[in-house]
Amino acid sequence: MSEYILEMRGITKTFPGVKALDNVNFSVRKGEIHCLVGENGAGKSTLMKVLSGIHEYGTYEGDIVLDGEVMKFHTIRASEKAGIAIINQELALIPELSVAENIFFGREILKNGFMDWNETNARAAKYLDMVRLNVNPQLPIRELRVGSQQLVEIAKALSKDARLLILDEPTSSLNEEDSANLLNLLRELKKKGVTIVMISHRLKEVVEIADSVTVLRDGATVCSMDQANVTEQKLISNMVGRELGTIYPTRSASHKIGDVRLEVKNWSVTDTKLERQILKDINLNVRKGEIVGLAGLMGAGRTEFALSLFGNTPGYKLNSGTIELDGEKVRFRSPRDAIKKGVAYATEDRKKNGLVLIQDVKFNITFADLNRIIDFGIINGSKEIVEADQMKTDINIKTPSILQLARNLSGGNQQKTVLAKWIFARPNVLILDEPTRGIDVGAKHEIYTLMNKMVEEGMSIIMISSELLEIIGMSDRIYVMHEGMITGELSAEEATEEAIMRLATNTEEN
Amino acid sequence: MQEKNRNAVLTGISKVAKNYAMYIALGVIFIVFQILSGGLFLTAYNFTNLVNQTGYIAVLAVGMTLVLIICQIDLSVGFLTGFLGACTARLLLLGVPIPLTILIVVLFGASLGLLQGFIIGKIGVPAFVTTLAGEFAFRGLLTLITQDIGTINVTNKTFKGISQGFLPALFTIKIGGTEFHGLSLIIGILAVAAVVFLNLRKRKEMKKYNLETGSVPVMIIRILFFSGLIMALVILLASFQGISWTVVIVAVITAAYHFVLNKTKIGRHIYGMGGNVEAAKLSGVNIRKVLIGVFVSMGAMAALSGVMITSRMGCAQPTTGTGYELDAIASCYIGGVSTSGGVGRVINSVVGSFVIMSLINGLNLIGVGISYQYLIKGIIFVVAVAIDVRGRGRKALG
């Protein structure tokens, strides 16, 4: 038998228009803790989805070899049966069921065809003991803190006799103490012979715990290192280091940046569901005609910042903070209020909360500012067609007609439709959340050109992006966030991938 | 190019088949009952009766369409209709003039809708629960308001005319021994002219802006189909007593709602909210206000339906309204309102209510017992939605 418990050989996975994984090799030794790192969108999650059978056999190229045997998983169940357990960032527990019920969910322990509660609770207690979680197995999950819920997930995985435990960003929603506990637990499990793969953005903890590290970048393996060689610096330089291409259009030389338009001070927010402060004392501003980049890794709190600013606050509690718009103090009570005052937010998830997919392109473009096509209270159909068609041409939305349903467009064109909607509404400040996620290079270039045009016309843009090059290529100024705080502000000249990544991972320069 | 044309024709045909499925079903129902009833179903008398019978459900279906589009439900409209119908009868009994009575009842219905909308939108009790509670409460109120005299009779002829009367003929035309109601024929011809005009205008507009227009034959078939349908309906009605006031009321309400849904901001907000509530919120839609508004409109429609049923029966009874909410919901789904919200047209819901009432009328005519009627209604309903859901790829579990 080989020293590797898992070898993924030459994995290539293509989505329509995008190569998410390109000939990735990923090997994990028996009984080690192997960390997988990379920028957002580097392909880590896709790789794990291939491994767990979510992207089933046949939809990718390459081989998954587990203990020397080629595996062909068609479902998650199949990969679980082979001893692979994945714990996702979003926990998959059912809040209303008890800890024990969750652990054995789908594999209920029966006696004569009925639930055997004594056995269920007793066995659950055994696994809880293994993860050092001291709670009553009959307690509903919702009464546990996130850190403890994470441990229940691990207990559940152990109860399935997992040989290979995969954790996707397990510490991202935990506080320091819970994180430290979790890492200790992983070390213990390793001693008991469980092999662990951990995806993490916290490089410090990667250096601390990993026996080996694999770095992914743009869907390809960059390198694998052993513990002895791993430093945060090395990780960062491997995660970044792409060429700054020509896809970032230059702005006209005469373009001038004006006065401060939006100023946010001491912005602190608590997530009432997680009972955790998610934003701490954020100060930032954006000027007229300026693109400000908001960089950071997943979970740094950028989207939460945008949503709380925009007035969409169910689940968030504002602890402190003020907004000044053109020097005047304002408060946004609802997204509607914010839009009225000239601040708009284009969401990161265009399908979930950006577009009305079952309506046509024209409907979506005019949706945020219907007053522009209304005469005397009645929608002027001709005006709507003319305006929407003009937008379609300006922005180059590739669709046979503006009567096409939004759901029939490609990702890039859907994104352009979202942008069209906001350009149509003519806000003064536009917050763009991951404006180019999941779209091809050509469409990206068009969106960048459009952004430049918008600021040249005097709009202010706050661009949230996880793509470092995009942030560097487009921003006049960059704020970097890490765990709910702004860890630094960089001018366009100071901005390098390494500088941003250092701030985003909160790593000291050495 | 030829390939492209053929594809266009094919998709055109499948689109037509999908859009006209309801009319095809209606045609099948008509033919089956015409045969089974030995020709009684499509007589002028029965057809007039059927149309008038549909009125109060059609009005409810119009209001319900909006409720379902924004992914909510209203289970209370059955007894709300019954209760408001009884209120109408009571007011008339007290000698309140008819227009004032109708105004009071409609405002009362709207405010009960406002109350339910407030409980759902502001307090956050799910619509299913709120309106189920409403159904209980309105049933109680209906019993209360009728308990001293049981059935409240309305004798006022003018009031009864709302649902039993017909437009004045003005003149009659005699063809082959049958006298045709003149005004009805004129209205029918005007309606056909309107169909032709609107279709041509839309086409011209689309052409003007270089938008896809669909093929000419498809448009001609569409115009012929609807014109034929309208004329058949009108001629059948005209050969008896002409167009009833019920038809006028339903037509006006449907046209008004169609206009609001398609030509105003609130209509856009309703469709947008139903299609993606998060996107609507982030686009600045006040979703609470829209929801409350939709329930207010539903309450007003229930009031109108109550007025119509009281007028039709000439009385209010303690059981009036039983099951109307289900007929209204079924009408909407048969009319193609999406079970997941965001899609639906009031005109189609009205035709949907006509399908349901044809079924009930036909089954009554051939003497099928009430138990079998419910059974058959249930089966037809689920089959209709199943066809719709499969056809549009909107399965319940994805």
XYZ file of C-alpha atoms in Angstrom, chain A residues 37-234:
198
model
C -4.930 27.163 0.688
C -5.553 29.596 -2.107
C -7.352 32.783 -2.984
C -11.107 32.834 -3.286
C -12.038 31.180 -6.531
C -8.784 29.248 -6.724
C -10.769 26.009 -6.915
C -10.517 24.638 -3.385
C -14.210 24.117 -2.849
C -14.692 22.721 -6.347
C -11.921 20.209 -5.699
C -13.597 19.116 -2.483
C -16.947 18.846 -4.250
C -15.356 16.549 -6.812
C -13.898 14.463 -4.006
C -17.167 14.146 -2.101
C -19.263 13.185 -5.106
C -21.274 16.420 -5.297
C -19.752 16.821 -8.748
C -20.326 13.198 -9.620
C -18.067 10.810 -11.445
C -18.133 11.480 -15.154
C -18.512 15.228 -14.866
C -14.778 15.685 -14.341
C -11.596 14.270 -15.815
C -8.910 12.541 -13.782
C -8.866 9.937 -11.033
C -9.668 9.869 -7.365
C -7.549 7.191 -5.719
C -8.424 6.230 -2.188
C -6.082 3.710 -0.549
C -4.819 2.682 -3.948
C -8.233 2.124 -5.399
C -9.866 4.304 -8.053
C -13.168 5.634 -6.760
C -16.226 6.580 -8.772
C -18.531 8.558 -6.534
C -21.949 9.461 -7.830
C -23.391 10.774 -4.576
C -22.237 12.136 -1.240
C -23.526 8.934 0.299
C -21.087 6.935 -1.785
C -18.103 8.995 -0.694
C -19.218 8.801 2.927
C -19.422 5.040 2.641
C -15.818 5.048 1.468
C -14.868 6.917 4.650
C -14.746 10.529 3.458
C -16.593 13.079 5.553
C -16.876 16.730 4.598
C -17.786 19.491 6.991
C -18.799 22.569 5.096
C -18.435 26.138 6.147
C -22.190 26.358 6.265
C -23.056 23.770 8.851
C -25.598 21.173 7.805
C -27.284 20.632 11.138
C -30.983 20.854 11.843
C -31.472 23.467 14.567
C -34.646 22.036 16.045
C -33.382 18.487 16.434
C -31.281 17.345 19.360
C -27.534 16.859 19.241
C -27.960 13.070 19.236
C -30.626 13.164 16.534
C -28.380 15.294 14.375
C -25.425 12.984 14.813
C -27.436 9.984 13.665
C -29.652 11.805 11.204
C -30.372 9.527 8.267
C -28.815 6.574 10.108
C -31.253 6.352 12.994
C -30.660 3.611 15.544
C -33.725 1.390 15.683
C -34.990 -1.343 17.913
C -37.867 -3.418 16.543
C -38.472 -0.741 13.972
C -38.744 2.122 16.461
C -36.259 4.729 17.613
C -33.996 3.402 20.313
C -33.472 6.604 22.238
C -31.304 5.157 25.008
C -28.853 3.701 22.562
C -28.944 6.839 20.385
C -28.126 9.130 23.285
C -25.534 6.817 24.768
C -23.676 6.458 21.498
C -23.922 10.180 20.821
C -22.368 10.814 24.227
C -19.462 8.596 23.279
C -18.726 10.601 20.131
C -19.235 13.903 21.918
C -16.645 12.750 24.392
C -14.238 12.123 21.526
C -14.578 15.738 20.408
C -14.444 16.962 24.004
C -17.842 18.546 23.871
C -19.558 18.397 27.216
C -23.239 18.847 26.405
C -26.382 16.838 26.916
C -27.047 14.872 23.717
C -30.744 15.672 24.079
C -30.188 19.415 23.826
C -31.498 21.001 20.624
C -28.738 22.183 18.282
C -30.029 25.744 18.227
C -29.074 26.148 21.862
C -25.422 25.504 21.084
C -22.911 28.153 20.089
C -21.424 27.963 16.614
C -18.161 26.600 17.969
C -19.965 23.746 19.671
C -22.080 23.086 16.615
C -18.894 22.658 14.652
C -17.788 20.026 17.142
C -21.115 18.230 16.729
C -20.453 18.113 12.996
C -17.101 16.515 13.668
C -18.685 14.041 16.088
C -21.165 13.200 13.363
C -18.338 12.604 10.911
C -16.540 10.389 13.407
C -19.710 8.395 13.996
C -19.646 7.533 10.315
C -16.183 6.004 10.804
C -14.620 8.649 8.628
C -11.007 7.948 7.768
C -10.595 11.196 5.918
C -12.075 14.273 7.476
C -12.361 17.381 5.311
C -13.022 20.727 6.952
C -13.847 23.766 4.841
C -12.902 26.929 6.728
C -13.745 25.418 10.098
C -12.520 28.371 12.128
C -13.869 31.196 10.001
C -16.914 31.743 12.190
C -15.244 30.929 15.516
C -13.630 33.167 18.095
C -10.006 32.773 19.193
C -10.709 30.388 22.022
C -13.012 28.108 20.061
C -10.524 28.097 17.192
C -7.693 27.064 19.468
C -9.850 24.284 20.916
C -10.729 23.057 17.479
C -7.119 22.941 16.363
C -6.201 20.991 19.486
C -8.967 18.557 18.772
C -7.709 18.067 15.225
C -4.273 17.216 16.597
C -5.815 14.634 18.909
C -7.824 13.101 16.124
C -4.675 12.871 14.073
C -3.066 10.854 16.846
C -6.041 8.504 16.710
C -5.283 7.870 13.060
C -7.786 10.177 11.327
C -6.425 11.939 8.290
C -7.487 15.549 8.035
C -7.740 17.953 5.126
C -8.377 21.523 6.144
C -9.169 24.464 3.916
C -8.258 27.710 5.635
C -7.669 31.357 5.001
C -5.983 31.853 8.319
C -2.388 31.334 7.331
C -1.157 31.589 10.885
C -3.119 28.553 11.867
C -2.058 26.758 8.707
C 1.580 27.214 9.637
C 0.793 26.122 13.159
C -1.035 22.923 12.421
C -0.233 21.620 8.945
C 2.014 18.666 8.285
C 1.879 19.623 4.658
C 0.255 22.299 2.542
C -0.992 22.415 -1.020
C -1.502 25.769 -2.681
C -4.054 26.215 -5.462
C -4.184 29.157 -7.800
C -6.582 29.703 -10.665
C -7.696 26.104 -10.608
C -4.209 24.618 -10.740
C -1.825 23.198 -8.169
C 1.000 25.642 -7.543
C 2.992 23.577 -5.080
C 2.902 21.228 -2.128
C 5.144 21.855 0.843
C 6.091 19.992 3.992
C 5.793 21.526 7.378
C 9.485 22.323 7.588
C 9.266 24.628 4.587
C 6.024 26.415 5.341
C 6.023 30.080 6.283
C 3.263 32.609 5.915
C 5.393 34.596 3.500
C 5.930 31.615 1.293
